[in-house]
PDB file of C-alpha atoms and ligand atoms in Angstrom:
ATOM      1  CA  ALA A   1      42.225 -53.325   6.468  1.00  0.00           C
ATOM      2  CA  LEU A   2      45.144 -55.730   6.897  1.00  0.00           C
ATOM      3  CA  GLU A   3      46.548 -53.922   9.938  1.00  0.00           C
ATOM      4  CA  LEU A   4      43.231 -54.503  11.754  1.00  0.00           C
ATOM      5  CA  LYS A   5      43.440 -58.216  10.934  1.00  0.00           C
ATOM      6  CA  LEU A   6      46.925 -58.483  12.415  1.00  0.00           C
ATOM      7  CA  THR A   7      46.382 -56.955  15.847  1.00  0.00           C
ATOM      8  CA  PRO A   8      48.071 -58.953  18.626  1.00  0.00           C
ATOM      9  CA  ALA A   9      44.653 -59.756  20.162  1.00  0.00           C
ATOM     10  CA  LEU A  10      43.298 -61.262  16.913  1.00  0.00           C
ATOM     11  CA  ILE A  11      46.550 -63.121  16.307  1.00  0.00           C
ATOM     12  CA  LEU A  12      46.312 -64.686  19.781  1.00  0.00           C
ATOM     13  CA  LEU A  13      42.661 -65.635  19.243  1.00  0.00           C
ATOM     14  CA  ARG A  14      43.459 -67.238  15.870  1.00  0.00           C
ATOM     15  CA  SER A  15      46.435 -69.119  17.304  1.00  0.00           C
ATOM     16  CA  THR A  16      44.309 -70.390  20.216  1.00  0.00           C
ATOM     17  CA  LEU A  17      41.546 -71.571  17.882  1.00  0.00           C
ATOM     18  CA  ASP A  18      44.126 -73.250  15.620  1.00  0.00           C
ATOM     19  CA  GLN A  19      45.497 -75.129  18.654  1.00  0.00           C
ATOM     20  CA  LEU A  20      41.975 -76.217  19.694  1.00  0.00           C
ATOM     21  CA  GLN A  21      41.333 -77.405  16.116  1.00  0.00           C
ATOM     22  CA  GLU A  22      44.543 -79.504  16.227  1.00  0.00           C
ATOM     23  CA  LYS A  23      43.274 -81.231  19.390  1.00  0.00           C
ATOM     24  CA  ASP A  24      40.186 -82.363  17.432  1.00  0.00           C
ATOM     25  CA  ALA A  25      42.173 -84.719  15.181  1.00  0.00           C
ATOM     26  CA  ALA A  26      39.073 -86.834  14.434  1.00  0.00           C
ATOM     27  CA  GLN A  27      37.323 -83.615  13.270  1.00  0.00           C
ATOM     28  CA  ILE A  28      34.252 -84.466  15.359  1.00  0.00           C
ATOM     29  CA  PHE A  29      33.869 -80.785  16.256  1.00  0.00           C
ATOM     30  CA  SER A  30      35.090 -79.155  13.021  1.00  0.00           C
ATOM     31  CA  GLN A  31      31.640 -78.624  11.422  1.00  0.00           C
ATOM     32  CA  PRO A  32      28.089 -78.075  12.758  1.00  0.00           C
ATOM     33  CA  VAL A  33      26.207 -81.261  13.645  1.00  0.00           C
ATOM     34  CA  ASN A  34      24.284 -82.056  10.441  1.00  0.00           C
ATOM     35  CA  LEU A  35      20.621 -81.457  11.360  1.00  0.00           C
ATOM     36  CA  ALA A  36      19.442 -83.379   8.279  1.00  0.00           C
ATOM     37  CA  GLU A  37      21.346 -86.430   9.518  1.00  0.00           C
ATOM     38  CA  VAL A  38      20.470 -85.815  13.202  1.00  0.00           C
ATOM     39  CA  PRO A  39      16.833 -84.604  13.112  1.00  0.00           C
ATOM     40  CA  ASP A  40      16.307 -84.704  16.920  1.00  0.00           C
ATOM     41  CA  TYR A  41      19.473 -82.709  17.724  1.00  0.00           C
ATOM     42  CA  LEU A  42      17.645 -79.425  18.425  1.00  0.00           C
ATOM     43  CA  GLU A  43      15.264 -81.225  20.815  1.00  0.00           C
ATOM     44  CA  PHE A  44      18.236 -81.567  23.159  1.00  0.00           C
ATOM     45  CA  ILE A  45      20.563 -78.710  22.135  1.00  0.00           C
ATOM     46  CA  SER A  46      19.314 -75.119  22.044  1.00  0.00           C
ATOM     47  CA  LYS A  47      22.593 -73.466  20.939  1.00  0.00           C
ATOM     48  CA  PRO A  48      24.691 -75.590  18.545  1.00  0.00           C
ATOM     49  CA  MET A  49      28.381 -74.664  18.333  1.00  0.00           C
ATOM     50  CA  ASP A  50      31.378 -75.991  16.395  1.00  0.00           C
ATOM     51  CA  LEU A  51      34.895 -74.923  15.454  1.00  0.00           C
ATOM     52  CA  SER A  52      33.973 -73.576  11.995  1.00  0.00           C
ATOM     53  CA  SER A  53      31.285 -71.359  13.542  1.00  0.00           C
ATOM     54  CA  MET A  54      33.805 -70.168  16.126  1.00  0.00           C
ATOM     55  CA  ARG A  55      36.224 -69.271  13.334  1.00  0.00           C
ATOM     56  CA  ALA A  56      33.537 -67.294  11.506  1.00  0.00           C
ATOM     57  CA  LYS A  57      32.680 -65.433  14.730  1.00  0.00           C
ATOM     58  CA  LEU A  58      36.374 -64.729  15.356  1.00  0.00           C
ATOM     59  CA  GLU A  59      36.847 -63.201  11.876  1.00  0.00           C
ATOM     60  CA  ALA A  60      33.639 -61.184  12.391  1.00  0.00           C
ATOM     61  CA  HIS A  61      35.216 -59.729  15.556  1.00  0.00           C
ATOM     62  CA  ALA A  62      32.542 -61.398  17.722  1.00  0.00           C
ATOM     63  CA  TYR A  63      35.132 -62.324  20.363  1.00  0.00           C
ATOM     64  CA  CYS A  64      36.692 -59.560  22.473  1.00  0.00           C
ATOM     65  CA  SER A  65      38.856 -61.908  24.597  1.00  0.00           C
ATOM     66  CA  THR A  66      40.114 -65.443  25.081  1.00  0.00           C
ATOM     67  CA  THR A  67      37.376 -65.689  27.735  1.00  0.00           C
ATOM     68  CA  ASP A  68      34.736 -65.106  25.042  1.00  0.00           C
ATOM     69  CA  LEU A  69      36.336 -67.825  22.914  1.00  0.00           C
ATOM     70  CA  GLU A  70      36.349 -70.147  25.943  1.00  0.00           C
ATOM     71  CA  GLY A  71      32.624 -69.587  26.377  1.00  0.00           C
ATOM     72  CA  ASP A  72      31.827 -71.006  22.928  1.00  0.00           C
ATOM     73  CA  PHE A  73      34.379 -73.812  23.404  1.00  0.00           C
ATOM     74  CA  ASN A  74      32.661 -74.830  26.654  1.00  0.00           C
ATOM     75  CA  LEU A  75      29.238 -74.619  24.923  1.00  0.00           C
ATOM     76  CA  MET A  76      30.479 -76.890  22.106  1.00  0.00           C
ATOM     77  CA  VAL A  77      31.868 -79.458  24.578  1.00  0.00           C
ATOM     78  CA  SER A  78      28.798 -79.418  26.853  1.00  0.00           C
ATOM     79  CA  ASN A  79      26.458 -79.840  23.848  1.00  0.00           C
ATOM     80  CA  CYS A  80      28.367 -82.982  22.904  1.00  0.00           C
ATOM     81  CA  LEU A  81      28.359 -84.350  26.476  1.00  0.00           C
ATOM     82  CA  ARG A  82      24.604 -83.776  26.679  1.00  0.00           C
ATOM     83  CA  TYR A  83      23.532 -85.174  23.288  1.00  0.00           C
ATOM     84  CA  ASN A  84      25.828 -88.222  23.243  1.00  0.00           C
ATOM     85  CA  SER A  85      25.392 -90.714  26.095  1.00  0.00           C
ATOM     86  CA  LYS A  86      28.303 -91.647  28.326  1.00  0.00           C
ATOM     87  CA  GLU A  87      29.375 -94.871  26.630  1.00  0.00           C
ATOM     88  CA  THR A  88      29.754 -93.310  23.155  1.00  0.00           C
ATOM     89  CA  ALA A  89      33.019 -92.388  21.430  1.00  0.00           C
ATOM     90  CA  PHE A  90      31.671 -88.856  20.887  1.00  0.00           C
ATOM     91  CA  HIS A  91      31.057 -88.415  24.642  1.00  0.00           C
ATOM     92  CA  ARG A  92      34.571 -89.636  25.422  1.00  0.00           C
ATOM     93  CA  ALA A  93      36.028 -87.341  22.733  1.00  0.00           C
ATOM     94  CA  ALA A  94      34.313 -84.367  24.400  1.00  0.00           C
ATOM     95  CA  LEU A  95      35.764 -85.284  27.800  1.00  0.00           C
ATOM     96  CA  HIS A  96      39.223 -85.507  26.245  1.00  0.00           C
ATOM     97  CA  LEU A  97      38.860 -82.231  24.326  1.00  0.00           C
ATOM     98  CA  ARG A  98      37.674 -80.524  27.536  1.00  0.00           C
ATOM     99  CA  GLU A  99      40.929 -81.592  29.228  1.00  0.00           C
ATOM    100  CA  VAL A 100      43.405 -80.751  26.470  1.00  0.00           C
ATOM    101  CA  GLY A 101      41.494 -77.679  25.285  1.00  0.00           C
ATOM    102  CA  GLY A 102      41.384 -76.368  28.836  1.00  0.00           C
ATOM    103  CA  ALA A 103      45.172 -76.385  28.952  1.00  0.00           C
ATOM    104  CA  VAL A 104      45.345 -74.519  25.616  1.00  0.00           C
ATOM    105  CA  LEU A 105      42.937 -71.876  26.947  1.00  0.00           C
ATOM    106  CA  ARG A 106      44.745 -71.449  30.271  1.00  0.00           C
ATOM    107  CA  HIS A 107      47.958 -70.722  28.346  1.00  0.00           C
ATOM    108  CA  ALA A 108      46.095 -68.316  26.045  1.00  0.00           C
ATOM    109  CA  HIS A 109      44.658 -66.421  29.031  1.00  0.00           C
ATOM    110  CA  ARG A 110      48.170 -66.007  30.429  1.00  0.00           C
ATOM    111  CA  GLN A 111      49.445 -64.740  27.074  1.00  0.00           C
ATOM    112  CA  ALA A 112      46.515 -62.297  26.806  1.00  0.00           C
ATOM    113  CA  GLN A 113      47.505 -60.844  30.185  1.00  0.00           C
ATOM    114  CA  SER A 114      51.063 -60.277  29.017  1.00  0.00           C
ATOM    115  CA  ILE A 115      49.997 -58.459  25.793  1.00  0.00           C
ATOM    116  CA  GLY A 116      47.721 -56.243  27.927  1.00  0.00           C
TER     117      GLY A 116
HETATM  118  C1  5RN B 201      29.804 -83.178  18.200  1.00  0.00           C
HETATM  119  C2  5RN B 201      28.661 -84.103  18.038  1.00  0.00           C
HETATM  120  O1  5RN B 201      27.806 -84.272  18.917  1.00  0.00           O
HETATM  121  C3  5RN B 201      28.546 -84.802  16.789  1.00  0.00           C
HETATM  122  C4  5RN B 201      29.461 -84.777  15.783  1.00  0.00           C
HETATM  123  N1  5RN B 201      29.010 -85.538  14.775  1.00  0.00           N
HETATM  124  C5  5RN B 201      27.822 -86.096  15.110  1.00  0.00           C
HETATM  125  C6  5RN B 201      26.996 -86.970  14.397  1.00  0.00           C
HETATM  126  C7  5RN B 201      25.819 -87.380  15.017  1.00  0.00           C
HETATM  127  C8  5RN B 201      25.473 -86.933  16.296  1.00  0.00           C
HETATM  128  C9  5RN B 201      26.297 -86.065  16.996  1.00  0.00           C
HETATM  129  C10 5RN B 201      27.482 -85.653  16.387  1.00  0.00           C
END
Protein backbone atom coordinates (compact mmCIF):
# COMPACT_ATOMS: atom_id res chain seq x y z
CA ALA A 1 0.00 0.00 0.00
CA LEU A 2 1.21 3.54 -0.73
CA GLU A 3 1.18 4.60 2.93
CA LEU A 4 3.65 1.79 3.71
CA LYS A 5 5.94 3.03 0.93
CA LEU A 6 5.97 6.55 2.35
CA THR A 7 6.95 5.89 5.95
CA PRO A 8 9.58 8.35 7.24
CA ALA A 9 12.09 5.48 7.66
CA LEU A 10 11.75 4.36 4.01
CA ILE A 11 11.85 7.95 2.80
CA LEU A 12 15.12 8.51 4.69
CA LEU A 13 16.62 5.28 3.32
CA ARG A 14 15.65 6.21 -0.26
CA SER A 15 17.02 9.74 0.14
CA THR A 16 20.30 8.37 1.54
CA LEU A 17 20.67 5.89 -1.32
CA ASP A 18 19.87 8.64 -3.85
CA GLN A 19 22.65 10.78 -2.33
CA LEU A 20 25.12 7.86 -2.48
CA GLN A 21 24.15 7.28 -6.13
CA GLU A 22 24.86 10.97 -6.91
CA LYS A 23 28.37 10.58 -5.48
CA ASP A 24 29.02 7.81 -8.04
CA ALA A 25 28.92 10.20 -11.01
CA ALA A 26 31.01 7.83 -13.16
CA GLN A 27 28.41 5.09 -12.44
CA ILE A 28 31.18 2.62 -11.56
CA PHE A 29 29.01 1.23 -8.75
CA SER A 30 25.54 1.61 -10.31
CA GLN A 31 25.23 -1.97 -11.66
CA PRO A 32 26.64 -5.39 -10.64
CA VAL A 33 30.13 -6.13 -11.95
CA ASN A 34 29.45 -8.01 -15.21
CA LEU A 35 30.62 -11.58 -14.51
CA ALA A 36 30.65 -12.40 -18.24
CA GLU A 37 33.12 -9.56 -18.79
CA VAL A 38 35.04 -10.25 -15.54
CA PRO A 39 35.14 -14.07 -15.30
CA ASP A 40 37.58 -14.20 -12.33
CA TYR A 41 35.59 -11.72 -10.19
CA LEU A 42 34.04 -14.38 -7.93
CA GLU A 43 37.50 -15.88 -7.27
CA PHE A 44 38.23 -12.75 -5.26
CA ILE A 45 34.78 -11.49 -4.20
CA SER A 46 32.36 -13.77 -2.33
CA LYS A 47 29.50 -11.25 -1.93
CA PRO A 48 29.11 -8.84 -4.88
CA MET A 49 27.18 -5.64 -4.13
CA ASP A 50 26.18 -2.57 -6.14
CA LEU A 51 23.79 0.37 -5.92
CA SER A 52 21.04 -1.23 -8.05
CA SER A 53 21.04 -4.31 -5.80
CA MET A 54 20.88 -2.04 -2.75
CA ARG A 55 17.87 -0.27 -4.25
CA ALA A 56 16.11 -3.58 -4.87
CA LYS A 57 16.81 -4.66 -1.28
CA LEU A 58 15.54 -1.31 0.02
CA GLU A 59 12.23 -1.64 -1.87
CA ALA A 60 11.94 -5.24 -0.63
CA HIS A 61 12.20 -3.90 2.94
CA ALA A 62 15.51 -5.74 3.46
CA TYR A 63 16.98 -2.76 5.34
CA CYS A 64 15.63 -1.92 8.80
CA SER A 65 18.01 1.03 9.40
CA THR A 66 20.60 3.33 7.89
CA THR A 67 23.13 1.05 9.61
CA ASP A 68 21.92 -1.88 7.49
CA LEU A 69 22.28 0.27 4.37
CA GLU A 70 25.79 1.25 5.49
CA GLY A 71 26.72 -2.41 5.77
CA ASP A 72 26.04 -3.05 2.07
CA PHE A 73 27.69 0.26 1.11
CA ASN A 74 30.85 -0.77 2.98
CA LEU A 75 30.71 -4.24 1.33
CA MET A 76 30.44 -2.63 -2.13
CA VAL A 77 33.41 -0.32 -1.45
CA SER A 78 35.60 -3.04 0.09
CA ASN A 79 34.88 -5.40 -2.84
CA CYS A 80 36.15 -2.73 -5.21
CA LEU A 81 39.26 -2.00 -3.10
CA ARG A 82 40.06 -5.72 -3.00
CA TYR A 83 39.48 -6.62 -6.67
CA ASN A 84 41.09 -3.53 -8.22
CA SER A 85 44.76 -2.93 -7.39
CA LYS A 86 45.90 0.31 -5.81
CA GLU A 87 47.05 2.15 -8.93
CA THR A 88 43.74 1.72 -10.80
CA ALA A 89 41.07 4.39 -11.33
CA PHE A 90 38.47 2.00 -9.88
CA HIS A 91 40.49 1.62 -6.64
CA ARG A 92 40.83 5.39 -6.34
CA ALA A 93 37.10 5.84 -7.05
CA ALA A 94 36.31 3.47 -4.17
CA LEU A 95 38.54 5.43 -1.78
CA HIS A 96 36.79 8.64 -2.81
CA LEU A 97 33.30 7.13 -2.52
CA ARG A 98 34.21 5.78 0.94
CA GLU A 99 35.03 9.35 2.04
CA VAL A 100 32.06 11.20 0.55
CA GLY A 101 29.61 8.35 1.16
CA GLY A 102 30.70 8.17 4.78
CA ALA A 103 29.66 11.78 5.27
CA VAL A 104 26.26 11.08 3.65
CA LEU A 105 25.73 8.12 6.00
CA ARG A 106 26.79 10.01 9.13
CA HIS A 107 24.18 12.66 8.33
CA ALA A 108 21.57 9.96 7.65
CA HIS A 109 22.28 8.30 11.01
CA ARG A 110 21.73 11.63 12.76
CA GLN A 111 18.45 12.16 10.90
CA ALA A 112 17.31 8.62 11.78
CA GLN A 113 17.86 9.42 15.46
CA SER A 114 15.70 12.52 15.21
CA ILE A 115 12.77 10.67 13.53
CA GLY A 116 13.00 8.04 16.30
C1 LIG B 1 33.16 -1.73 -8.98
C2 LIG B 1 34.11 -2.55 -9.77
O1 LIG B 1 35.00 -3.23 -9.24
C3 LIG B 1 33.95 -2.56 -11.20
C4 LIG B 1 33.08 -1.79 -11.90
N1 LIG B 1 33.21 -2.08 -13.20
C5 LIG B 1 34.18 -3.01 -13.38
C6 LIG B 1 34.67 -3.60 -14.55
C7 LIG B 1 35.69 -4.53 -14.40
C8 LIG B 1 36.19 -4.88 -13.15
C9 LIG B 1 35.70 -4.30 -11.99
C10 LIG B 1 34.68 -3.35 -12.12
